[in-house]
Short mmCIF file of C-alpha atoms in Angstrom, two decimals:
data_model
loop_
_atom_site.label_atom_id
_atom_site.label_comp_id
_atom_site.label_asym_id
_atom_site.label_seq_id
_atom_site.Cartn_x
_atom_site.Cartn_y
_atom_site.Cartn_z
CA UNK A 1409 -11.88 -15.02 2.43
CA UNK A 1410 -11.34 -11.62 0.96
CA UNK A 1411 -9.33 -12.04 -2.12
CA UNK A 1412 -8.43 -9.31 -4.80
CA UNK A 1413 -6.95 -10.90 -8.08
CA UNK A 1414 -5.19 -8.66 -10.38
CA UNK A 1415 -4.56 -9.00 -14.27
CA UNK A 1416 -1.42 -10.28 -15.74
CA UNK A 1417 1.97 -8.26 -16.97
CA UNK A 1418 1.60 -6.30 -19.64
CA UNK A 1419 4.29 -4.86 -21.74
CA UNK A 1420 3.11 -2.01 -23.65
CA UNK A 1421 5.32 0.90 -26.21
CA UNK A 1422 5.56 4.37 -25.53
CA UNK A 1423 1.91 6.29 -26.23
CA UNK A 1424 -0.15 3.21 -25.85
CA UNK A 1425 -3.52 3.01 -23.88
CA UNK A 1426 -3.64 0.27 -21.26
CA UNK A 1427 -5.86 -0.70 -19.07
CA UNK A 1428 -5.32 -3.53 -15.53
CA UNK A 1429 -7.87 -4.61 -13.37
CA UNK A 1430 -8.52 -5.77 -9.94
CA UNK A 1431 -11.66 -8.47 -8.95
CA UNK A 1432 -12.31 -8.71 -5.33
CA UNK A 1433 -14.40 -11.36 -3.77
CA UNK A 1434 -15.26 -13.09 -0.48
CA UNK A 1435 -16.74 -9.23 0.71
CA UNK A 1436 -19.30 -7.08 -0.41
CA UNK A 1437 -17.02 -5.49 -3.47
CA UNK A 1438 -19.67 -2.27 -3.80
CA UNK A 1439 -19.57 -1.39 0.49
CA UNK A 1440 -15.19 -0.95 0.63
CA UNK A 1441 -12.78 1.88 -1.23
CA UNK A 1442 -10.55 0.10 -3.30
CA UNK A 1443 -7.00 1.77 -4.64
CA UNK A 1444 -4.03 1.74 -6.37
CA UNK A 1445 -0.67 1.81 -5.44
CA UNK A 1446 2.63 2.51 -7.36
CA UNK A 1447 5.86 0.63 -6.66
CA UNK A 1448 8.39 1.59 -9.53
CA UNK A 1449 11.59 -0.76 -10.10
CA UNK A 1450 13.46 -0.80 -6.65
CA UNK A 1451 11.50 1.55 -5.17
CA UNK A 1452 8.55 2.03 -2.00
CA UNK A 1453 5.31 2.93 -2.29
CA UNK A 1454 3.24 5.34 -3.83
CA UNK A 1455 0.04 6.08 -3.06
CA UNK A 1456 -2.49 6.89 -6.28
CA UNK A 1457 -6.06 6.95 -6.03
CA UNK A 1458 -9.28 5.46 -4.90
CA UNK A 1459 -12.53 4.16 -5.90
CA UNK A 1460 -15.89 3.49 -4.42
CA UNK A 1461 -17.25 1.34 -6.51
CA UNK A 1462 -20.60 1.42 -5.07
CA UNK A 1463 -21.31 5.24 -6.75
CA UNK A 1464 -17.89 5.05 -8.63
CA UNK A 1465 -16.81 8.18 -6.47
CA UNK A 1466 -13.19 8.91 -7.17
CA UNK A 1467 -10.29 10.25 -5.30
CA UNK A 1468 -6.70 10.88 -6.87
CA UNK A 1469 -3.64 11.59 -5.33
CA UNK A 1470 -1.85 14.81 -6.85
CA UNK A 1471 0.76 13.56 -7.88
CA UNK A 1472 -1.25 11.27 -10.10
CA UNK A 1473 -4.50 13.20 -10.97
CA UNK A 1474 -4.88 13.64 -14.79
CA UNK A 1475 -2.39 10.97 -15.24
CA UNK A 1476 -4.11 7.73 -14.55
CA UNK A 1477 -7.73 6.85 -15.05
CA UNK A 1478 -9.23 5.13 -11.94
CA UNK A 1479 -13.27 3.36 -12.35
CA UNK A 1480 -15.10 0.25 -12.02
CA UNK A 1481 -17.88 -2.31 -12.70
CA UNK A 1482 -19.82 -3.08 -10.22
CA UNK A 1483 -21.92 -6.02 -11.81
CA UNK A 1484 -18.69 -7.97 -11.95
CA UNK A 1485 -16.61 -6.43 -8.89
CA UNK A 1486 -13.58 -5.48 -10.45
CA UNK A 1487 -11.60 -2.10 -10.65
CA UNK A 1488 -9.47 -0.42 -13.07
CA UNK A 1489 -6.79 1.69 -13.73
CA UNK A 1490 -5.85 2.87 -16.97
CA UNK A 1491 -3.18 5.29 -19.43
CA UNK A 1492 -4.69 6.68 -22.36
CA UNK A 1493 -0.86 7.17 -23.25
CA UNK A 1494 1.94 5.56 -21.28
CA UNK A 1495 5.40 6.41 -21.28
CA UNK A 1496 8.78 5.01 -20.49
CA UNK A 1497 8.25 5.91 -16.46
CA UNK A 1498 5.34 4.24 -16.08
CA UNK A 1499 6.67 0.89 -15.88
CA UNK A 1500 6.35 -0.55 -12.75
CA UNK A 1501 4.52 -2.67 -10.51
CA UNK A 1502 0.70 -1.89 -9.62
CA UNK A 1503 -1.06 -3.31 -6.32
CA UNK A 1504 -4.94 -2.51 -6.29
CA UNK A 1505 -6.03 -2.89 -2.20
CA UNK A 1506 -9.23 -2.58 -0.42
CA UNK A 1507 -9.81 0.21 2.49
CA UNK A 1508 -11.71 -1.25 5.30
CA UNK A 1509 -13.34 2.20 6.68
CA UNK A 1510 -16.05 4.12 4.98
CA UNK A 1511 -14.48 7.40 5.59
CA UNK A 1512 -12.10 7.79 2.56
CA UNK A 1513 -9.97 10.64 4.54
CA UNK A 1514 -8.68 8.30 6.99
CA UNK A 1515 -8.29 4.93 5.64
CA UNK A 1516 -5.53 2.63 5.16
CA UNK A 1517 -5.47 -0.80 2.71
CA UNK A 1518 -5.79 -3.97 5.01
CA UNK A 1519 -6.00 -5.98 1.84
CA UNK A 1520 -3.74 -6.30 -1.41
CA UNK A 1521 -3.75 -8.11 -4.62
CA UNK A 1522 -0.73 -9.43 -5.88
CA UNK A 1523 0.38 -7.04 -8.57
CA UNK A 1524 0.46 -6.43 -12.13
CA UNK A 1525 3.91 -5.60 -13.77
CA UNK A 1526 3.54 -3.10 -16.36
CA UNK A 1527 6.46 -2.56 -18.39
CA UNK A 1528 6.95 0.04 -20.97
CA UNK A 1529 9.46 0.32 -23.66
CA UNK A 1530 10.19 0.97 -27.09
CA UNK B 1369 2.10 17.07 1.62
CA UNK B 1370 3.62 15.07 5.36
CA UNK B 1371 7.05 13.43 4.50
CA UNK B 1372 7.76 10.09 5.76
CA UNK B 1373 11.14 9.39 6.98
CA UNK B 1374 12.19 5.76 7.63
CA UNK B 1375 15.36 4.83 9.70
CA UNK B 1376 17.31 2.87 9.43
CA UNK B 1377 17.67 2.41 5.93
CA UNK B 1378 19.01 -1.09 6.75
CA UNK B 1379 18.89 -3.13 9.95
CA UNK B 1380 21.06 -6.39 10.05
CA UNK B 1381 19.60 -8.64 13.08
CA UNK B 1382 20.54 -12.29 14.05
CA UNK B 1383 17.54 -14.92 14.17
CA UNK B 1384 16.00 -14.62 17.62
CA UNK B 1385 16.87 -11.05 18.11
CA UNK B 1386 14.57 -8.19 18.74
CA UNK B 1387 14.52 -5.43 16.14
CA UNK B 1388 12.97 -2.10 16.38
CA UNK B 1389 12.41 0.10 13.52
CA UNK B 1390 11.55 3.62 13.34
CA UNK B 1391 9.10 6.23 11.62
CA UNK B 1392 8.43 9.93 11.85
CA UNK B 1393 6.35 11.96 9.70
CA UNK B 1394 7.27 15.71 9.21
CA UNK B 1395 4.43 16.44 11.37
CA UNK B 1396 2.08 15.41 13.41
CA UNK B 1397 -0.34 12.15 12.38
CA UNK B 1398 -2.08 11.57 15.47
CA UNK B 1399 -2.85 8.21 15.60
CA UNK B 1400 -3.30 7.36 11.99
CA UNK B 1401 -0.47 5.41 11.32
CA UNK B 1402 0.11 1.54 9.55
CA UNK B 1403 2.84 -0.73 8.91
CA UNK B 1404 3.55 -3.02 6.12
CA UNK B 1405 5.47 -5.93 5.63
CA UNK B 1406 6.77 -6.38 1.68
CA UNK B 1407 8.39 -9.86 1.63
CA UNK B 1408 10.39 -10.55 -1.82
CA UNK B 1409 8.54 -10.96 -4.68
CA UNK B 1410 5.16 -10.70 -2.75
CA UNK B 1411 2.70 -7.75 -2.09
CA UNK B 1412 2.72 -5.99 0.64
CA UNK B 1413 0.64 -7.27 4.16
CA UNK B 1414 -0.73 -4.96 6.30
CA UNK B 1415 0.67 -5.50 10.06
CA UNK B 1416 -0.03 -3.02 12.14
CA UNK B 1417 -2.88 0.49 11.60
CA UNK B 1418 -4.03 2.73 14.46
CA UNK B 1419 0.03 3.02 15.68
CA UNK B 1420 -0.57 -0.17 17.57
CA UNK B 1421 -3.35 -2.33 16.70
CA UNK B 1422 -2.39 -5.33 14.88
CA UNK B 1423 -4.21 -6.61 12.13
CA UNK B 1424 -6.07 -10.15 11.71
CA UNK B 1425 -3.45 -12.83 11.12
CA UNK B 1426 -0.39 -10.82 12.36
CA UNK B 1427 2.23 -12.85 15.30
CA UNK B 1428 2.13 -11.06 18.64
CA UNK B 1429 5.67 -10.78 18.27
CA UNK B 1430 4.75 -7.51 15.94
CA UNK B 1431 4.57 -4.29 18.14
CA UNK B 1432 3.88 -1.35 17.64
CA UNK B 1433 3.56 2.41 19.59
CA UNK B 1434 3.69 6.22 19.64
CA UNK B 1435 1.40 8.98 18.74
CA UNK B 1436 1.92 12.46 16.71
CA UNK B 1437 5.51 12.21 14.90
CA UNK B 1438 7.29 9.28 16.57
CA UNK B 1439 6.72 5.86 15.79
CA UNK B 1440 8.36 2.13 16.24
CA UNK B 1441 7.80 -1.28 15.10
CA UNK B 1442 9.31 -3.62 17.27
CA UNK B 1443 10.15 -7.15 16.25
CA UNK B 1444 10.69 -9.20 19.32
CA UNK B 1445 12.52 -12.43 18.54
CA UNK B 1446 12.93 -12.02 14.70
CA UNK B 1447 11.62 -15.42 12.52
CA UNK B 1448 13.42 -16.36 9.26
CA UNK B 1449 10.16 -15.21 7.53
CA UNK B 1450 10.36 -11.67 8.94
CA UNK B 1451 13.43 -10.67 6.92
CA UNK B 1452 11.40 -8.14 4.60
CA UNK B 1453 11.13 -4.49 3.64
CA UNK B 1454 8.99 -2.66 6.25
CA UNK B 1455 6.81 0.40 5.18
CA UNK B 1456 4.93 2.60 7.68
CA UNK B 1457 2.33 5.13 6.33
CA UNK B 1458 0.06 8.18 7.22
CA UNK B 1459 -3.43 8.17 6.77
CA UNK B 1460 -4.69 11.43 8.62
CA UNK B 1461 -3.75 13.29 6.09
CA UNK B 1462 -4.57 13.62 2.50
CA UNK B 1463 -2.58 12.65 0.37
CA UNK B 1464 -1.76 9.61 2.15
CA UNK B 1465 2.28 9.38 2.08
CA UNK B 1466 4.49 6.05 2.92
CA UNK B 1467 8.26 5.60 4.40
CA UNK B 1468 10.52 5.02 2.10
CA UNK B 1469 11.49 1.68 4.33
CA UNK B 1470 13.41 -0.47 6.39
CA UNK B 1471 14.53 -3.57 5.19
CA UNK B 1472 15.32 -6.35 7.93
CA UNK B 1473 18.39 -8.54 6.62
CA UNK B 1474 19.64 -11.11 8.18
CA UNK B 1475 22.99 -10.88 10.18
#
């Protein structure tokens, strides 16, 4: 059974680093893009980067490129995405999901793990 | 960037009743189009990818169709566990963009 298990909340101040992770199992964790998605408070879904952990190529959305920091660790098939310094609008909930095609273009996330609530505030 | 546009905003459907939901990116996606249930509280499931193909798990009550810039999810006879926010997204072009929604409330 495919299962990706995320870390817990966190609630973090205003220009602190952070950083959540994602372990899959039940699939080969180093063969399937695995990414990140933003839901803010009441919001949908935002799509904001990728990972293939097998040669750690990386992939960011625009809208979130230079402000996240997307990697992982192969040896213990997990993913990460991290803030060097977070601010107020970064709180949110983050779902990490696996892509099930090899082709990173055209890809969509067939499996999700169930979130990590980041809140920041002073 | 392809803008997603969701309608209704809100559907209100009776238990039992059929429900159809709509989608249309800003321009054309082919084929290269998914749904997602978001159920309260929970992440979202993936239901639907390829405009119509559903994905493992998912009732056959779940439909879905079109091609380019129209698409629907249709709900045949709606369960209790169905009321949810529904998501569609693009994937043929990067960056990938979502709907904004449609949530299914009960009537």
């Amino acid at each position: 059974e495919v299962q990706l298990v995320q870390s817990g909340a966190e609630v973090k101040k205003p220009g602190e680093s952070l950083k959540i992770s994602c372990k899959g199992s039940g699939y080969t964790f180093t063969s399937y893009w695995i990414g990140w998605v933003r839901q803010m408070p009441g919001k949908g879904l935002e799509w904001m980067g990728i990972i293939y952990p097998g040669d750690s190529d990386t992939r960011y959305s625009p809208s979130f490129q230079g402000q996240v920091t997307i990697s992982a660790d192969k040896s213990i098939s997990t993913a990460y995405l991290q803030w060097s310094s977070l601010k107020a609008s970064d709180t949110a909930m983050y779902y990490c999901a696996r892509l099930p095609y090899g082709n990173y273009r055209i890809n969509f996330f067939d499996y999700w793990g169930q979130g990590t609530l980041v809140t920041v505030s002073s | 960037e392809i803008v997603m546009t969701q309608s209704p905003a809100t559907l209100s459907v009776s238990p039992g009743e059929r429900a159809t939901l709509s989608c249309r990116p800003s321009q054309s996606v082919s084929s290269n189009l998914a749904w997602y249930q978001q159920r309260p509280g929970q992440a979202p499931r993936l239901l639907m990818y390829g405009a119509s193909t559903r994905a493992t798990g998912i009732p056959a009550r779940f439909s879905g169709s079109g091609s380019g810039t129209e698409f629907t999810l249709t709900i045949s006879s709606l369960q209790s566990e169905d009321f949810a926010v529904y998501y569609c997204q693009q994937y043929n072009n990067w960056p990938w963009t979502f709907g904004q929604g449609t949530k299914v409330e009960i009537k």
